[in-house]
mmCIF file of C-alpha atoms in Angstrom:
data_model
loop_
_atom_site.group_PDB
_atom_site.id
_atom_site.type_symbol
_atom_site.label_atom_id
_atom_site.label_comp_id
_atom_site.label_asym_id
_atom_site.label_seq_id
_atom_site.Cartn_x
_atom_site.Cartn_y
_atom_site.Cartn_z
ATOM 1 C CA MET Z 1 0.234 0.209 0.314
ATOM 2 C CA PRO Z 2 2.729 2.350 0.798
ATOM 3 C CA SER Z 3 4.217 2.053 -2.311
ATOM 4 C CA ARG Z 4 1.096 2.595 -4.524
ATOM 5 C CA LEU Z 5 0.533 6.008 -2.509
ATOM 6 C CA LEU Z 6 4.051 7.050 -3.502
ATOM 7 C CA ASN Z 7 3.308 6.189 -7.050
ATOM 8 C CA ILE Z 8 0.502 8.316 -6.934
ATOM 9 C CA PHE Z 9 2.449 10.988 -5.159
ATOM 10 C CA ARG Z 10 5.138 10.591 -7.965
ATOM 11 C CA SER Z 11 2.633 10.697 -10.848
ATOM 12 C CA ILE Z 12 0.249 13.411 -9.942
ATOM 13 C CA SER Z 13 4.038 15.423 -9.023
ATOM 14 C CA ALA Z 14 5.110 14.406 -12.655
ATOM 15 C CA SER Z 15 1.742 16.035 -14.124
ATOM 16 C CA LEU Z 16 2.084 19.171 -12.068
ATOM 17 C CA GLY Z 17 5.825 19.375 -12.846
ATOM 18 C CA ALA Z 18 4.634 19.091 -16.380
ATOM 19 C CA TYR Z 19 1.831 21.657 -16.285
ATOM 20 C CA LYS Z 20 3.448 24.282 -14.631
ATOM 21 C CA HIS Z 21 7.006 23.700 -17.197
ATOM 22 C CA ASN Z 22 7.438 26.766 -19.434
ATOM 23 C CA PRO Z 23 10.723 27.703 -21.114
ATOM 24 C CA ASP Z 24 10.425 30.978 -20.405
ATOM 25 C CA PRO Z 25 11.881 31.272 -16.582
ATOM 26 C CA LEU Z 26 9.816 34.340 -15.524
ATOM 27 C CA ALA Z 27 6.925 32.536 -16.635
ATOM 28 C CA LEU Z 28 8.454 29.397 -14.800
ATOM 29 C CA LEU Z 29 8.327 31.238 -11.462
ATOM 30 C CA ALA Z 30 4.660 32.871 -12.608
ATOM 31 C CA ASN Z 31 3.241 29.190 -12.542
ATOM 32 C CA THR Z 32 5.040 27.748 -9.322
ATOM 33 C CA VAL Z 33 3.547 30.720 -7.577
ATOM 34 C CA ALA Z 34 0.406 30.302 -8.979
ATOM 35 C CA LEU Z 35 0.131 26.813 -8.254
ATOM 36 C CA VAL Z 36 1.241 26.966 -4.630
ATOM 37 C CA ILE Z 37 -1.357 29.486 -3.887
ATOM 38 C CA ALA Z 38 -4.198 27.525 -5.526
ATOM 39 C CA GLY Z 39 -3.004 24.627 -3.660
ATOM 40 C CA ASN Z 40 -2.821 26.476 -0.399
ATOM 41 C CA GLN Z 41 -6.232 28.125 -0.720
ATOM 42 C CA PRO Z 42 -8.799 25.560 0.660
ATOM 43 C CA PHE Z 43 -6.454 25.835 3.743
ATOM 44 C CA TYR Z 44 -6.797 29.397 4.122
ATOM 45 C CA PRO Z 45 -10.152 28.994 5.548
ATOM 46 C CA LEU Z 46 -9.578 26.616 7.777
ATOM 47 C CA TYR Z 47 -7.423 27.994 9.208
ATOM 48 C CA LEU Z 48 -9.631 30.759 9.678
ATOM 49 C CA HIS Z 49 -11.901 28.379 11.261
ATOM 50 C CA ALA Z 50 -9.296 27.354 14.089
ATOM 51 C CA ILE Z 51 -8.912 31.028 15.101
ATOM 52 C CA VAL Z 52 -12.650 32.435 15.120
ATOM 53 C CA GLY Z 53 -14.728 29.333 14.195
ATOM 54 C CA THR Z 54 -17.890 29.643 12.591
ATOM 55 C CA ALA Z 55 -17.433 32.846 11.835
ATOM 56 C CA ALA Z 56 -14.731 32.024 9.021
ATOM 57 C CA TRP Z 57 -17.508 31.134 6.325
ATOM 58 C CA PRO Z 58 -16.788 34.258 4.383
ATOM 59 C CA ALA Z 59 -13.512 33.416 3.723
ATOM 60 C CA TRP Z 60 -14.840 29.757 1.546
ATOM 61 C CA LEU Z 61 -15.840 32.307 -1.067
ATOM 62 C CA THR Z 62 -12.072 33.263 -1.557
ATOM 63 C CA LEU Z 63 -12.199 29.496 -3.370
ATOM 64 C CA LEU Z 64 -13.857 31.507 -5.922
ATOM 65 C CA THR Z 65 -10.285 32.577 -6.952
ATOM 66 C CA MET Z 66 -8.795 29.358 -6.916
ATOM 67 C CA PRO Z 67 -9.417 27.942 -10.521
ATOM 68 C CA LEU Z 68 -8.115 31.699 -11.937
ATOM 69 C CA PHE Z 69 -4.635 30.935 -10.051
ATOM 70 C CA ALA Z 70 -4.990 27.225 -11.428
ATOM 71 C CA ALA Z 71 -5.157 28.435 -15.163
ATOM 72 C CA ILE Z 72 -2.028 30.920 -14.694
ATOM 73 C CA PRO Z 73 0.279 28.026 -16.408
ATOM 74 C CA ALA Z 74 -2.372 27.140 -18.997
ATOM 75 C CA VAL Z 75 -2.427 30.891 -20.299
ATOM 76 C CA SER Z 76 1.607 31.136 -19.869
ATOM 77 C CA ARG Z 77 1.931 27.495 -22.246
ATOM 78 C CA ARG Z 78 -0.051 29.844 -24.900
ATOM 79 C CA HIS Z 79 1.543 33.393 -24.152
ATOM 80 C CA PRO Z 80 3.924 33.542 -21.667
ATOM 81 C CA LEU Z 81 3.176 37.176 -21.152
ATOM 82 C CA ALA Z 82 -0.520 37.271 -20.342
ATOM 83 C CA GLY Z 83 0.503 34.473 -17.905
ATOM 84 C CA ARG Z 84 2.547 36.867 -16.048
ATOM 85 C CA MET Z 85 0.347 39.395 -16.658
ATOM 86 C CA MET Z 86 -2.515 37.441 -14.839
ATOM 87 C CA LEU Z 87 -0.725 36.083 -11.515
ATOM 88 C CA PRO Z 88 -0.662 40.112 -9.501
ATOM 89 C CA ILE Z 89 -4.056 40.928 -11.337
ATOM 90 C CA VAL Z 90 -5.536 37.475 -10.403
ATOM 91 C CA GLY Z 91 -3.750 37.891 -6.999
ATOM 92 C CA VAL Z 92 -4.984 41.807 -6.401
ATOM 93 C CA ALA Z 93 -8.331 40.616 -6.839
ATOM 94 C CA ASN Z 94 -8.264 38.012 -4.432
ATOM 95 C CA SER Z 95 -7.405 40.485 -2.408
ATOM 96 C CA VAL Z 96 -10.106 42.700 -2.963
ATOM 97 C CA LEU Z 97 -12.848 39.691 -2.989
ATOM 98 C CA ALA Z 98 -10.996 38.669 0.970
ATOM 99 C CA VAL Z 99 -11.540 42.653 2.300
ATOM 100 C CA LYS Z 100 -15.248 42.700 1.427
ATOM 101 C CA LEU Z 101 -15.927 39.291 2.960
ATOM 102 C CA ILE Z 102 -13.309 39.658 6.431
ATOM 103 C CA GLY Z 103 -12.487 43.344 6.839
ATOM 104 C CA VAL Z 104 -9.569 45.574 6.433
ATOM 105 C CA GLU Z 105 -9.200 45.029 10.285
ATOM 106 C CA THR Z 106 -7.507 41.823 9.182
ATOM 107 C CA ALA Z 107 -4.836 43.287 7.476
ATOM 108 C CA VAL Z 108 -5.550 41.376 4.450
ATOM 109 C CA GLU Z 109 -4.841 43.982 2.597
ATOM 110 C CA LEU Z 110 -1.107 42.830 3.178
ATOM 111 C CA PHE Z 111 -1.370 40.033 0.279
ATOM 112 C CA LEU Z 112 -1.131 43.100 -2.177
ATOM 113 C CA LEU Z 113 2.521 43.483 -1.131
ATOM 114 C CA PRO Z 114 3.370 40.140 -3.013
ATOM 115 C CA CYS Z 115 1.543 41.547 -5.770
ATOM 116 C CA VAL Z 116 3.718 44.433 -6.439
ATOM 117 C CA LEU Z 117 6.701 42.706 -5.960
ATOM 118 C CA LEU Z 118 5.424 40.076 -8.884
ATOM 119 C CA ALA Z 119 4.584 43.203 -10.742
ATOM 120 C CA THR Z 120 7.959 44.039 -10.687
ATOM 121 C CA ILE Z 121 10.017 41.161 -11.074
ATOM 122 C CA LEU Z 122 7.989 38.990 -13.660
ATOM 123 C CA PHE Z 123 9.061 41.798 -16.554
ATOM 124 C CA ARG Z 124 11.742 42.161 -18.660
ATOM 125 C CA PRO Z 125 13.205 45.931 -19.070
ATOM 126 C CA ASN Z 126 11.636 45.783 -22.526
ATOM 127 C CA GLU Z 127 8.551 44.768 -20.984
ATOM 128 C CA ARG Z 128 7.853 48.174 -19.254
ATOM 129 C CA SER Z 129 4.476 48.782 -20.738
ATOM 130 C CA ALA Z 130 3.215 45.294 -19.786
ATOM 131 C CA MET Z 131 3.993 45.533 -16.479
ATOM 132 C CA LEU Z 132 1.894 48.907 -15.637
ATOM 133 C CA VAL Z 133 -1.295 47.383 -15.531
ATOM 134 C CA PRO Z 134 -0.576 44.701 -13.297
ATOM 135 C CA LEU Z 135 1.745 47.039 -11.195
ATOM 136 C CA ALA Z 136 -1.100 49.768 -11.037
ATOM 137 C CA CYS Z 137 -3.325 47.152 -9.714
ATOM 138 C CA PRO Z 138 -2.327 46.335 -6.094
ATOM 139 C CA PHE Z 139 -2.020 50.194 -5.827
ATOM 140 C CA ALA Z 140 -5.606 51.168 -7.363
ATOM 141 C CA ALA Z 141 -6.950 48.403 -4.873
ATOM 142 C CA TYR Z 142 -5.497 49.833 -1.942
ATOM 143 C CA PHE Z 143 -6.304 53.164 -2.246
ATOM 144 C CA VAL Z 144 -9.585 52.665 -3.562
ATOM 145 C CA LEU Z 145 -10.638 49.463 -1.261
ATOM 146 C CA ASP Z 146 -11.480 51.138 1.842
ATOM 147 C CA ALA Z 147 -14.580 53.137 0.632
ATOM 148 C CA ALA Z 148 -15.281 50.687 -1.780
ATOM 149 C CA VAL Z 149 -15.699 47.627 -0.528
ATOM 150 C CA GLY Z 150 -18.118 48.342 2.225
ATOM 151 C CA THR Z 151 -18.461 46.750 5.485
ATOM 152 C CA PRO Z 152 -17.158 42.908 5.566
ATOM 153 C CA LEU Z 153 -19.447 39.989 5.767
ATOM 154 C CA ALA Z 154 -17.766 39.385 9.023
ATOM 155 C CA LEU Z 155 -16.664 40.853 12.398
ATOM 156 C CA PHE Z 156 -14.173 39.487 15.095
ATOM 157 C CA SER Z 157 -13.080 40.325 18.565
ATOM 158 C CA ASP Z 158 -10.180 41.893 18.913
ATOM 159 C CA ALA Z 159 -8.241 39.176 19.784
ATOM 160 C CA GLU Z 160 -9.551 37.186 17.121
ATOM 161 C CA TYR Z 161 -7.961 40.031 14.638
ATOM 162 C CA ARG Z 162 -4.411 39.792 16.356
ATOM 163 C CA ALA Z 163 -4.656 36.354 15.816
ATOM 164 C CA ILE Z 164 -5.917 36.718 12.206
ATOM 165 C CA ILE Z 165 -3.433 39.861 11.639
ATOM 166 C CA GLY Z 166 -0.898 37.601 12.690
ATOM 167 C CA MET Z 167 -1.766 34.541 10.136
ATOM 168 C CA HIS Z 168 -1.058 36.907 7.525
ATOM 169 C CA ALA Z 169 1.670 38.404 8.097
ATOM 170 C CA PHE Z 170 3.191 35.152 8.974
ATOM 171 C CA SER Z 171 1.618 34.258 4.817
ATOM 172 C CA VAL Z 172 2.838 37.232 3.209
ATOM 173 C CA ALA Z 173 6.190 36.349 4.518
ATOM 174 C CA SER Z 174 6.027 33.200 3.175
ATOM 175 C CA LEU Z 175 5.131 34.277 0.277
ATOM 176 C CA PHE Z 176 7.926 36.400 -0.175
ATOM 177 C CA ALA Z 177 10.614 33.886 0.665
ATOM 178 C CA LEU Z 178 8.939 31.650 -1.701
ATOM 179 C CA ILE Z 179 9.561 33.831 -4.608
ATOM 180 C CA GLY Z 180 12.911 34.617 -3.730
ATOM 181 C CA PHE Z 181 13.574 30.510 -3.561
ATOM 182 C CA VAL Z 182 11.880 30.123 -6.880
ATOM 183 C CA PHE Z 183 13.218 32.776 -8.647
ATOM 184 C CA PRO Z 184 15.236 32.252 -11.951
ATOM 185 C CA SER Z 185 18.743 32.805 -11.831
ATOM 186 C CA SER Z 186 18.587 33.540 -15.536
ATOM 187 C CA THR Z 187 15.907 35.227 -17.091
ATOM 188 C CA VAL Z 188 17.011 34.161 -20.596
ATOM 189 C CA VAL Z 189 14.292 32.082 -22.719
ATOM 190 C CA THR Z 190 15.071 28.530 -23.008
ATOM 191 C CA HIS Z 191 14.314 27.008 -26.483
ATOM 192 C CA ASP Z 192 13.232 23.154 -26.046
ATOM 193 C CA SER Z 193 14.225 20.840 -28.670
#
């Protein structure tokens, strides 16, 4: 039985590796980050549930963006630049949704910071014009969020807010670490033979 499970794991791992593969190292970075986020998204509501109990129900709605994150490698395969642009934009959309669901007071806006980072490092010097939209999105979201999203669907106690803020800060730091860890040593596109 353990060897069968190991074979299943290897098969899934190989399929994910093939799915995220891209000859453009920056698209590969975007694909990797997108798949890690998509794979971790189902755990986010569970973490919140552990902190606040059933009041975390709105967090389940953040799963609406999971298919968008999961689709980034498919988009990148056809158009690497579009896939790279898509990651920070989908990240911003997810952050805005989360702000509406659980509120600014939870510091969920911190997730806009990795979006800014990705919007700057996923583009080459000759792609500056393509960078403008993904880079503008987190700033636009931040400056209009408070007024535009209104009252969140969930409110929490002061102690719960502190715990949620700590979880968000740790999660954002983990995203930064992941991005740094998988950042390519070269951004030159290799052509598969």
